[in-house]
Coordinates of C-alpha atoms and ligand atoms in Angstrom, one line a residue:
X1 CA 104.3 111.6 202.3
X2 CA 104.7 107.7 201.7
X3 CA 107.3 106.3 203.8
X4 CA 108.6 103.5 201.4
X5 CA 109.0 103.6 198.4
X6 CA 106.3 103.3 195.4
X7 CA 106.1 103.0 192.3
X8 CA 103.8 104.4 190.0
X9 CA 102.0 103.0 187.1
X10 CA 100.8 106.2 184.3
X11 CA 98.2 104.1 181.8
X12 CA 98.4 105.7 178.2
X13 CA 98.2 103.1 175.2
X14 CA 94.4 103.2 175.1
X15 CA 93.6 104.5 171.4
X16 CA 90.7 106.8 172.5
X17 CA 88.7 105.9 170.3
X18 CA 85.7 108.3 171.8
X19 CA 87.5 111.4 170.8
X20 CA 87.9 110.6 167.2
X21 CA 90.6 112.3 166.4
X22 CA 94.5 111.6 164.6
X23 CA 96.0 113.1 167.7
X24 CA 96.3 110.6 171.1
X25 CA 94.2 111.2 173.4
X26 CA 96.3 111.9 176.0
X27 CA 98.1 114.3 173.8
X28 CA 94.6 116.9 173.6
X29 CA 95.3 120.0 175.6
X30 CA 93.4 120.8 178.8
X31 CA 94.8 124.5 179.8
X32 CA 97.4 124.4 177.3
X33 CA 98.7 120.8 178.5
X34 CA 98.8 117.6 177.5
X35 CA 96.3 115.6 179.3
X36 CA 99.1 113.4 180.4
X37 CA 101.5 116.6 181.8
X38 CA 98.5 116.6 184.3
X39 CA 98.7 113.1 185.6
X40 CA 102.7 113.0 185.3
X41 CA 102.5 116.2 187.5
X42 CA 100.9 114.6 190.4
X43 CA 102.6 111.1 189.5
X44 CA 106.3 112.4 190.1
X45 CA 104.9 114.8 192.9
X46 CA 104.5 111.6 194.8
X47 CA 108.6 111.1 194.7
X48 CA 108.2 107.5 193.8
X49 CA 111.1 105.0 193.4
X50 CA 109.8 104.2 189.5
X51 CA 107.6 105.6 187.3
X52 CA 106.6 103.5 184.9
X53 CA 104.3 104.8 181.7
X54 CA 103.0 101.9 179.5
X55 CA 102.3 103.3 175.8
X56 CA 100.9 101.9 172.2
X57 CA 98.5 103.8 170.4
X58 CA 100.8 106.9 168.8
X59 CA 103.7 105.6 170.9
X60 CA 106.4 107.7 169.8
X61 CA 104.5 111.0 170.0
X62 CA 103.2 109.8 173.1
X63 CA 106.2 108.8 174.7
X64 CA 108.1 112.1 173.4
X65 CA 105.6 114.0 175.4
X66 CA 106.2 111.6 178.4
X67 CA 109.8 112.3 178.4
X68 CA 109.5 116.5 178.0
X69 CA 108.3 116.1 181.3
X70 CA 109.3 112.9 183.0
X71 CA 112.8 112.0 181.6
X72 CA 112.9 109.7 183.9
X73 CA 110.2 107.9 183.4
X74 CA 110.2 104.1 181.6
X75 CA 108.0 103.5 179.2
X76 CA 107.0 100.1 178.4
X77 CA 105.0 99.1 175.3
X78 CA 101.8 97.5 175.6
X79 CA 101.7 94.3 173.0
X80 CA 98.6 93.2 171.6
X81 CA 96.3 92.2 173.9
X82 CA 94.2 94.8 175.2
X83 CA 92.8 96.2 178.3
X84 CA 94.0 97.9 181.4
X85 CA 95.1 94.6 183.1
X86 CA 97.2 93.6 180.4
X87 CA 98.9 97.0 180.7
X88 CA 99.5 96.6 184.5
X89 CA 100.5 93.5 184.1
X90 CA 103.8 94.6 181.5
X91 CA 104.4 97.3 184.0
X92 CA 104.7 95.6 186.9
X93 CA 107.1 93.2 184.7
X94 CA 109.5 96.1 184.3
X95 CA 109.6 97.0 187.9
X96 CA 112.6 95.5 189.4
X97 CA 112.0 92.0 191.1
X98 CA 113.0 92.6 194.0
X99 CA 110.6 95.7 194.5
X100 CA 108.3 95.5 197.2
X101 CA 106.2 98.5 197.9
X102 CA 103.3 99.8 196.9
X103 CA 102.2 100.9 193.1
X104 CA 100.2 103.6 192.4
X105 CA 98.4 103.1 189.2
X106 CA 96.5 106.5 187.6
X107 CA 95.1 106.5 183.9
X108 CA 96.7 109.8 181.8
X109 CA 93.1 110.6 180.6
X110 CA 91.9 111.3 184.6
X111 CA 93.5 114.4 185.0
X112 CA 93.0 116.2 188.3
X113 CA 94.0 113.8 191.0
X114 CA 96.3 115.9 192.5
X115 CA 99.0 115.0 195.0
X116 CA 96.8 115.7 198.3
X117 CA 94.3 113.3 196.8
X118 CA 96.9 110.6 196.1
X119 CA 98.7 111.1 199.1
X120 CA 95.1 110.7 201.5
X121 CA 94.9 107.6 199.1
X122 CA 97.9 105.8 200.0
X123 CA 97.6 106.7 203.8
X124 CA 93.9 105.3 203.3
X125 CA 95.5 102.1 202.0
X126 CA 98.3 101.6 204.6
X127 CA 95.9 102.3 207.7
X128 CA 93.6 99.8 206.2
X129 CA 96.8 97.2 205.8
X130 CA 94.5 96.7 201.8
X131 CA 95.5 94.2 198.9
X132 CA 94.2 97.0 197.0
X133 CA 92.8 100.8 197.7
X134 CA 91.0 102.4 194.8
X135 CA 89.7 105.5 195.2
X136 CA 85.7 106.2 194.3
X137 CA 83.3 108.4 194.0
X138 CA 79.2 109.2 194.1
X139 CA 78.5 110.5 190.8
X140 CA 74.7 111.9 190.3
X141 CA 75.8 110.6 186.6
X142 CA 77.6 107.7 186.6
X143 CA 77.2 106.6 183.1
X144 CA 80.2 105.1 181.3
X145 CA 82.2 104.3 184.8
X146 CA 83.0 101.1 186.6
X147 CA 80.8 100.7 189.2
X148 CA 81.6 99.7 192.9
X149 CA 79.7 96.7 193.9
X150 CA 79.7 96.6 197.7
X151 CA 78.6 93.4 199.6
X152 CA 75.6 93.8 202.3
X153 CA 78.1 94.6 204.7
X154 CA 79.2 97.4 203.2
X155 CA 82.7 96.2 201.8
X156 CA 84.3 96.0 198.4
X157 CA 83.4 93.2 196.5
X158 CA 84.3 93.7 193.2
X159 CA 84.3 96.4 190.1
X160 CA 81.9 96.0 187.0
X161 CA 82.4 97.9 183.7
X162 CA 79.4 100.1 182.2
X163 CA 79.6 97.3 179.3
X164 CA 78.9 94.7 181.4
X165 CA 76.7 95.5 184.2
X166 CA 72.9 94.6 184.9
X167 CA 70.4 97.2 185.2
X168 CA 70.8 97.0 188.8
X169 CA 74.4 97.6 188.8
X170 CA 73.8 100.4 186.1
X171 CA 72.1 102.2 189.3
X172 CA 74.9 101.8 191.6
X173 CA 76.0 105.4 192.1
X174 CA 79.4 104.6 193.2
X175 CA 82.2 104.4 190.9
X176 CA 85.8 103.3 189.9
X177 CA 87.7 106.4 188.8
X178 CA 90.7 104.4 187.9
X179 CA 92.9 105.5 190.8
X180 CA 94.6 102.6 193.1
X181 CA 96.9 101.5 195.2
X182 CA 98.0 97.8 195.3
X183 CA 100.8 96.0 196.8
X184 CA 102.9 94.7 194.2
X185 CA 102.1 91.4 195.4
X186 CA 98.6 91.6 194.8
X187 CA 99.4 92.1 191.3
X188 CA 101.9 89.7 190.5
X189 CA 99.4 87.3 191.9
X190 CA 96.3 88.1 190.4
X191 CA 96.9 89.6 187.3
X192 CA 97.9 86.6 185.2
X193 CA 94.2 85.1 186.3
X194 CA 92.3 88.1 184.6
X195 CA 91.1 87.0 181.2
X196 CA 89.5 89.1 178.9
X197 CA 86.2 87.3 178.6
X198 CA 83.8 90.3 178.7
X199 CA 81.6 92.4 176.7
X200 CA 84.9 94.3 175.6
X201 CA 87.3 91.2 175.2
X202 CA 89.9 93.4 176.8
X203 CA 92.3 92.1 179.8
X204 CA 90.4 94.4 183.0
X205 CA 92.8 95.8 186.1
X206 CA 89.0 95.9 187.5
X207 CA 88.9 92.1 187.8
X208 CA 91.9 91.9 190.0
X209 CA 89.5 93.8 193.2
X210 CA 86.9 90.9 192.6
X211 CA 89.6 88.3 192.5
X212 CA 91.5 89.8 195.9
X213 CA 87.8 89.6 197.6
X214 CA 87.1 85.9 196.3
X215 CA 90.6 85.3 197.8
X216 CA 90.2 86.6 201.3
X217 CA 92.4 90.0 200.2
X218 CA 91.1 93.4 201.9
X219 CA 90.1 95.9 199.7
X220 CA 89.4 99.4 200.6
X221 CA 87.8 102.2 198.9
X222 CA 88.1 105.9 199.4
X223 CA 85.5 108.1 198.6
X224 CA 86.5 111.7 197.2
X225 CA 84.9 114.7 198.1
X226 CA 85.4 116.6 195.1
X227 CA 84.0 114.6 192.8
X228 CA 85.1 116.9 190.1
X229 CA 88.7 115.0 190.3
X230 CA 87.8 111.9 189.3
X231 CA 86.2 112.7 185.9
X232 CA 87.8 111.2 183.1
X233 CA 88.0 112.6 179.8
X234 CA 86.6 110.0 177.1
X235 CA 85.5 112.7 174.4
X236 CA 85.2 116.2 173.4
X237 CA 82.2 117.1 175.5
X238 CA 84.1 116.0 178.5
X239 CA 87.1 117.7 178.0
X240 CA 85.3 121.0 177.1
X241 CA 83.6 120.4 180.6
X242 CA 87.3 120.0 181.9
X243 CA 88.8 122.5 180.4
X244 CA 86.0 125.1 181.4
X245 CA 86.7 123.9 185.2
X246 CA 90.1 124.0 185.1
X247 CA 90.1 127.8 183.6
X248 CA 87.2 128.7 186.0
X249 CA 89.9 128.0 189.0
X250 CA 92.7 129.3 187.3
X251 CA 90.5 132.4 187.2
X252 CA 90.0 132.6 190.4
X253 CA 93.4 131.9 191.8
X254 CA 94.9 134.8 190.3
X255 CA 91.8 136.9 191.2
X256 CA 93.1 136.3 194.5
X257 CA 96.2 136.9 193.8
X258 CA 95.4 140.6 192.7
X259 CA 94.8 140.8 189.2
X260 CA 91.4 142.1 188.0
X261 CA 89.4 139.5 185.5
X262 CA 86.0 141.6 184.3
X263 CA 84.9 138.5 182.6
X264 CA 85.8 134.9 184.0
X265 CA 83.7 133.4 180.8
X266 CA 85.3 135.0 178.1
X267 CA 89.0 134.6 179.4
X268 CA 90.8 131.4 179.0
X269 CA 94.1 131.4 181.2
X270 CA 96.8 128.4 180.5
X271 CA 98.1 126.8 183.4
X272 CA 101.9 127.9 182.8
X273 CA 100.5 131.8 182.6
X274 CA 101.9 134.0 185.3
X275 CA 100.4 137.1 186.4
X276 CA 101.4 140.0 188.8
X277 CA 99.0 141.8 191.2
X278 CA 97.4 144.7 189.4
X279 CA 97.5 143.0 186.0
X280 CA 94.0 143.7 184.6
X281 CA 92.4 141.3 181.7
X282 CA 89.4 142.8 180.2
X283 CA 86.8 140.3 178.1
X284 CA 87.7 137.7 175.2
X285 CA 91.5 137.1 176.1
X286 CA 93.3 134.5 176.0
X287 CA 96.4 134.2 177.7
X288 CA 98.5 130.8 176.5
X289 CA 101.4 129.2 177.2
X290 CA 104.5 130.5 178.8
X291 CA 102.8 134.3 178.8
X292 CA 104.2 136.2 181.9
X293 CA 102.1 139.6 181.9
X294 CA 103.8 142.5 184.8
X295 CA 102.2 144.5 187.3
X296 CA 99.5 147.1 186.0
X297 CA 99.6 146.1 182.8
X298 CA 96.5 145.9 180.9
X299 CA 95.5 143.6 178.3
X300 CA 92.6 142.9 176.1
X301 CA 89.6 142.8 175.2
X302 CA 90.3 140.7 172.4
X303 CA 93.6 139.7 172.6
X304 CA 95.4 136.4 172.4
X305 CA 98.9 136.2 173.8
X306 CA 101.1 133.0 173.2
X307 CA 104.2 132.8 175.4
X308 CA 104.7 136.4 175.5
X309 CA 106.0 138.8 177.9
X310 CA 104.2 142.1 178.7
X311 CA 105.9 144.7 180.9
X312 CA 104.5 146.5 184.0
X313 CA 102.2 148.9 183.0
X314 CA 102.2 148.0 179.3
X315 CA 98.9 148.3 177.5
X316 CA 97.9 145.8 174.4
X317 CA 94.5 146.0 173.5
X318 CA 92.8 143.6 170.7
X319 CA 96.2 141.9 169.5
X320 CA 97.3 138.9 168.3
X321 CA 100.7 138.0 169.6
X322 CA 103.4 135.0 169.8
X323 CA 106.4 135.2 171.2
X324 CA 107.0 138.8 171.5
X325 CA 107.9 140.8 174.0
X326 CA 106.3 144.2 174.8
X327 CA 108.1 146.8 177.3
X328 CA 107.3 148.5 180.2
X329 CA 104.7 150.7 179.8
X330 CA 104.7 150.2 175.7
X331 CA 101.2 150.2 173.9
X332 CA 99.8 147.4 171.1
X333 CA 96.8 147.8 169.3
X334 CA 93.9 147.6 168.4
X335 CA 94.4 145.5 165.7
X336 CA 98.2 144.6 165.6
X337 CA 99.8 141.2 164.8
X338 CA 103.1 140.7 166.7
X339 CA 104.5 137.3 164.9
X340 CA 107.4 135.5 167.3
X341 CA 110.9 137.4 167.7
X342 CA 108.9 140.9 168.3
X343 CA 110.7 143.1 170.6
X344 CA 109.4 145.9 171.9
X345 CA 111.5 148.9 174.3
X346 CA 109.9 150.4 177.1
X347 CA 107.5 153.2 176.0
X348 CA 107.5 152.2 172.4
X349 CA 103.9 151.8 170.3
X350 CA 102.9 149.6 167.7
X351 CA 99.8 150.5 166.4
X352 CA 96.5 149.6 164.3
X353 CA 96.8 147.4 161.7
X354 CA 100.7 146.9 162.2
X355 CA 102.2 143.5 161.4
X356 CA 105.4 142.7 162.6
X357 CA 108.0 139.4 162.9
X358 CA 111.4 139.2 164.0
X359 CA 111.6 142.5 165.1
X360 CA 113.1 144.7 167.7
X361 CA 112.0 147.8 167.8
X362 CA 113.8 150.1 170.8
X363 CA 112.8 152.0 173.9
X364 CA 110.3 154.8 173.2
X365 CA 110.2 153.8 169.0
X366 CA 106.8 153.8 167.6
X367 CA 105.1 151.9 164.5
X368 CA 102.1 153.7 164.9
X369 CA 99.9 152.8 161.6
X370 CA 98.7 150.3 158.8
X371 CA 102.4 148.8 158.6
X372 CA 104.6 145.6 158.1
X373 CA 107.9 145.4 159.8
X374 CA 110.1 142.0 159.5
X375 CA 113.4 141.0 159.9
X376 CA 114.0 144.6 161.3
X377 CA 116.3 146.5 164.3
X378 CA 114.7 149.7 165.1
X379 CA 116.9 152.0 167.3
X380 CA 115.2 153.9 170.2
X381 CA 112.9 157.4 170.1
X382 CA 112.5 156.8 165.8
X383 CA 109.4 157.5 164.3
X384 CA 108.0 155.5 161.6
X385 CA 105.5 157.4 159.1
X386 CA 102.0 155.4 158.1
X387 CA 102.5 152.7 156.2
X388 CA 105.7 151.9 155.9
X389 CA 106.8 148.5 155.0
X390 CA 110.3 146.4 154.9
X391 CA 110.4 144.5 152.5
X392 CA 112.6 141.9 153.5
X393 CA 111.7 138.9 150.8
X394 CA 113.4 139.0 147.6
X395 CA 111.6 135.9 146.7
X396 CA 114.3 133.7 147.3
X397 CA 115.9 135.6 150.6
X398 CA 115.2 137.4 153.6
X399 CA 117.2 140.7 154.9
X400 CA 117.2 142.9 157.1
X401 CA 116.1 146.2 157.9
X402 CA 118.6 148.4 160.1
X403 CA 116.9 152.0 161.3
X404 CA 119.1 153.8 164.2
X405 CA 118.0 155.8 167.1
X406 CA 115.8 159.1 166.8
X407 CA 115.0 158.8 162.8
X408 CA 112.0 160.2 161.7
X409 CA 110.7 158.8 158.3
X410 CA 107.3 159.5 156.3
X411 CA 104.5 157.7 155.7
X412 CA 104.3 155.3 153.0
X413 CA 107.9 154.2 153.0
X414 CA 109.3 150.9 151.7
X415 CA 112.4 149.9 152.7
X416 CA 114.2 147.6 150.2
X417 CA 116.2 145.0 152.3
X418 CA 119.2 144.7 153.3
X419 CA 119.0 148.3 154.1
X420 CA 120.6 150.5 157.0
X421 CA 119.1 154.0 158.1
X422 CA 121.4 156.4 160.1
X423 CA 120.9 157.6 163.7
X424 CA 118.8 160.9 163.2
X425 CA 117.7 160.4 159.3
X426 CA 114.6 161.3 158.1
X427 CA 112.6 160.9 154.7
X428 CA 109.5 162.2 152.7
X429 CA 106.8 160.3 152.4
X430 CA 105.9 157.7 149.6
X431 CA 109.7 157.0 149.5
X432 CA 111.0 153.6 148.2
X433 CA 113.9 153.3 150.4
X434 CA 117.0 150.9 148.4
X435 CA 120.2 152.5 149.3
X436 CA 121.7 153.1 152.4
X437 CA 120.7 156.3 154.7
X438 CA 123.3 158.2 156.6
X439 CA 123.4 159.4 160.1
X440 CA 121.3 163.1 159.7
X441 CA 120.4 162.7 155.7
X442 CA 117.1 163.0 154.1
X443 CA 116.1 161.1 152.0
X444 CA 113.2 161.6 148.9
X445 CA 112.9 159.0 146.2
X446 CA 109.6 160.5 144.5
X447 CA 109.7 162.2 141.5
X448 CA 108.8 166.1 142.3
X449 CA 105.0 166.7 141.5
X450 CA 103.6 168.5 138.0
X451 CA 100.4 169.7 138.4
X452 CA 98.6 170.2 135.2
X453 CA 96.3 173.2 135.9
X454 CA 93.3 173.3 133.4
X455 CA 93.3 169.5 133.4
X456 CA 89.3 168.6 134.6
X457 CA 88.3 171.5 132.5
X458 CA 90.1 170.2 129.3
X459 CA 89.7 166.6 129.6
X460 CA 86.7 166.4 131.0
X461 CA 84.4 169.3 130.3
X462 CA 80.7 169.2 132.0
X463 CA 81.9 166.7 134.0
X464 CA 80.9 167.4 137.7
X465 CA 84.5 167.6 138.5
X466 CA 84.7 170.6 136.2
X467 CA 81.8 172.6 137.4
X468 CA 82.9 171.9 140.9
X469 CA 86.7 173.2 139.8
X470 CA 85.3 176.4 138.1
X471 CA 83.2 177.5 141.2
X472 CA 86.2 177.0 143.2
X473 CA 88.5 178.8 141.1
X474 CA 85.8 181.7 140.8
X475 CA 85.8 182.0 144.5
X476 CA 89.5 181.8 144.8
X477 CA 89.5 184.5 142.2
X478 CA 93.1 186.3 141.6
X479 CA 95.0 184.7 144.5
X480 CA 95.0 181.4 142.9
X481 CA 95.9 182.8 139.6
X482 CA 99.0 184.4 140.7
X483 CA 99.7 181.3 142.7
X484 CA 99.2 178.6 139.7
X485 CA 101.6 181.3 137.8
X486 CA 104.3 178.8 137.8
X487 CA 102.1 175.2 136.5
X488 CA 102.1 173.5 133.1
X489 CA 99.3 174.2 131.1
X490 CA 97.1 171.7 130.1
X491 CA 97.8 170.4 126.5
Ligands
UD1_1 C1 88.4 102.6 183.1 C2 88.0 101.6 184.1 C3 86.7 102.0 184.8 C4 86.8 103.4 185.4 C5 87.3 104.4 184.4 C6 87.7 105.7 185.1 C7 88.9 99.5 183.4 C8 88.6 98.2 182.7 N1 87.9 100.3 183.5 O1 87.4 102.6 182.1 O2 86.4 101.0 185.8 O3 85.6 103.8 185.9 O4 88.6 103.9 183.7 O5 88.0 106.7 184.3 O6 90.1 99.7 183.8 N2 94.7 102.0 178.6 C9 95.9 101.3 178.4 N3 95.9 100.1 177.8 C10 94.7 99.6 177.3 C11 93.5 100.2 177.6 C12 93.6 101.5 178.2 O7 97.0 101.8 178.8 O8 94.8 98.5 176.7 C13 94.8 103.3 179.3 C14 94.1 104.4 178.5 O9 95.0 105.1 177.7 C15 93.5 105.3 179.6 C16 93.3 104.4 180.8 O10 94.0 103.2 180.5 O11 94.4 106.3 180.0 C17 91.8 104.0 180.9 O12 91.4 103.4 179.7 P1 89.9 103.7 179.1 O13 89.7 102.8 177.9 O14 89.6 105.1 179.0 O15 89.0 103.0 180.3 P2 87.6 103.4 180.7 O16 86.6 102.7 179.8 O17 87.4 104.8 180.9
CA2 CA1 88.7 106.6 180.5

């Protein structure tokens, strides 16, 4: 770790213009984070003195995001005048004058510089006693990148942008990956001489290296390893090549940590996701956010979990779910949509085609079929019949649904809300449920059935219906007559 202190510069009021898109740049997600969360990660990992983000494009969103993470972080605004320069320059204005040290300068759309890397580059730049250290790499593509140019003796002698090199420079392999370490001298010195006369009229940071090495200032350069660090993200393609990187080690970290992945390619893990040993993900999940999953739990294929919690040994197979919480050894699925304040108990089951919102349903209760339940408090062992539904919009209001413990209601209910149901209830099925239920009642809403007998044959004589009926009631013979003793007739 450094031994005095640093400051570090986060660059994020470029427009990125190469994404095309109404959200910053910096803002688009890479494993469920902000590209900037990344770089502000390894920025305040480095403990520095002053942390200093410089924002334009989108400020306020932008710096909002900053602050979720860094709170204390300044952010200075960027004015007019373009170009990385010009944003190091009004950063290093905001630093105290009487700071010293060393600044760190990182751009928020290079996001895996980790600490480690940052760390080697600082001791890189100390040992070296450098103006300046920028850290490089040999990219079999280096396309769109400053590029290194080294004299014949090997050192540093300055940085040209894509947009303004030669064809020979084009073929220097070697490139800028807008990392560096600079004595805070070296800036205030040299920055105020960079103008923006090039191809993109913008105030270059770059031009500062050539301007050290024109005035006798060392410059070192640092080569990564992993090349894969360095890679900024300018548009889509390359963050779809970061994001697939990122996920592909995610993968494999908790592989090693225990839990079974069957297909690395088909499941996208967030960077905030924790998983216990034993957890097994079977193909096309996706597991986002805040989602903690417990041991031996298995989820998938097919499922999406936002910030949800899934209990040890809990099974949720193709479902849809955002913040909800599933119990131990509870079962989801296949099919069920689990909208954010689900809750539910240990053992409990929602089922196919269930919907449900806001909705705790207790230990060992089960939703099992085709249902919607919202704004509801289930009690714990109750049974709810196929297709029940709460209806908890008036049109104007919600309400809620109350069931107790150990009910056991039929299929095709609707519960008009606000509506309570009593420990140990129970009701027939099709009921429209509007009053209250006591502990132990049953309740029936549906008219009792009339069964016309005759009807088909009546109505609908010759009909295939009718033939079908008569050969039935010919088989049945005298048992059914004595049994249909008690219908209506038909008129
Ligand atoms: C920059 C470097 C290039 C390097 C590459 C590495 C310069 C001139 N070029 O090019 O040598 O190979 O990064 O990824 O520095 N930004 C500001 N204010 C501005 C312009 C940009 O804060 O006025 C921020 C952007 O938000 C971004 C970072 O600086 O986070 C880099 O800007 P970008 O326009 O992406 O520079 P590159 O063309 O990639
Ligand atoms: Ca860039």
């Amino acid at each position: 770790m450094p031994t005095s202190p640093i400051a570090v510069i986060v660059l994020a009021a470029g427009q990125g213009t190469r994404m095309r898109s109404s959200t910053p740049k910096v803002l688009h997600r890479l494993a469920g984070l902000p590209l900037i969360h990344h770089v502000l990660e390894s920025a305040r990992a480095l403990d520095p003195a002053h942390l200093v983000v410089v924002v334009r494009h989108d400020r306020d969103t932008v710096a909002a995001s900053v602050l979720e993470v860094a709170p204390h972080a300044t952010l200075v605004d960027q004015d007019e005048l373009p170009g990385t320069g010009r944003a190091v320059e009004q950063a290093v204005e905001a630093l105290p004058a009487d700071f010293a040290g060393d600044v760190v300068v990182v751009s928020a759309d290079v996001p895996f510089v980790d600490l480690a890397t940052l760390t080697d580059l600082l001791a890189r730049h100390r040992e070296a006693a450098a103006d300046a250290t920028l850290l490089s790499a040999f990219l079999e593509n280096p396309t769109g990148y400053g590029r290194i140019v080294r004299r014949s003796d090997d050192s540093v002698d300055r940085i040209v942008e894509q947009k303004d090199a030669t064809e020979k420079e084009r073929a220097i392999a070697e490139i800028n990956s807008g990392t560096y370490v600079f004595t805070v001298a070296a800036l205030r010195t040299h920055l105020p001489f960079v103008t923006p006369s090039n191809a993109q009229n913008e105030k270059y940071l770059t031009d500062v290296i050539g301007l050290l090495t024109l005035n006798g200032g060392i410059v070192a350069a640092k080569p990564v390893d992993e090349t894969w660090r360095v890679e900024g993200i300018n548009d889509r393609a390359q963050l779809a090549v970061a994001a697939r990187r990122l996920n592909d080690r995610i993968v494999r970290h908790w592989q090693l940590e225990g839990v079974s992945i069957l297909d690395p390619q088909t499941t996208w893990i967030d960077r905030d996701v924790s998983l216990a040993a034993d957890v097994e993900i079977l193909p096309g999940t996706q597991l986002k956010g805040a989602t903690v999953i417990e041991a031996g739990a298995i989820v998938g294929p097919d499922t999406t979990l936002v910030d949800t919690e899934v209990g040890e040994g809990a099974t949720v197979k193709r479902t849809d779910a955002t913040l909800a919480v599933i119990g131990a050894r509870a079962s989801v699925g296949p099919f069920s949509y689990l909208r954010p304040g689900t809750i539910l108990g240990a053992d409990g089951k929602i089922g196919g085609f269930v919907e449900t919102k806001n909705a705790t349903i207790g230990a060992g209760s089960k939703v099992p079929h085709l249902s919607y339940i919202g704004d509801t408090e289930i009690g714990e062992g109750s049974n709810l019949g196929a297709g029940t539904i709460t209806a908890n919009y008036d049109g104007v209001n919600k309400h809620r649904t109350v069931i107790g413990s150990h009910v056991r209601m039929g299929s095709h209910n609707v519960y008009v809300a606000p509506v309570r149901i009593g420990d140990g209830a129970a009701s027939g099925a099709g009921a429209v449920v509007r009053k209250d239920v006591p502990p132990g009642s049953l309740a029936l809403s549906v008219a009792p059935q009339r069964t016309i007998s005759g009807w088909v044959e009546a109505k609908r004589p010759g009909s295939a219906g009718a033939v079908a009926a008569a050969a039935a009631l010919a088989a049945d013979g005298a048992e059914h007559d004595q049994k249909s003793a008690n219908d209506e007739p038909a008129e």
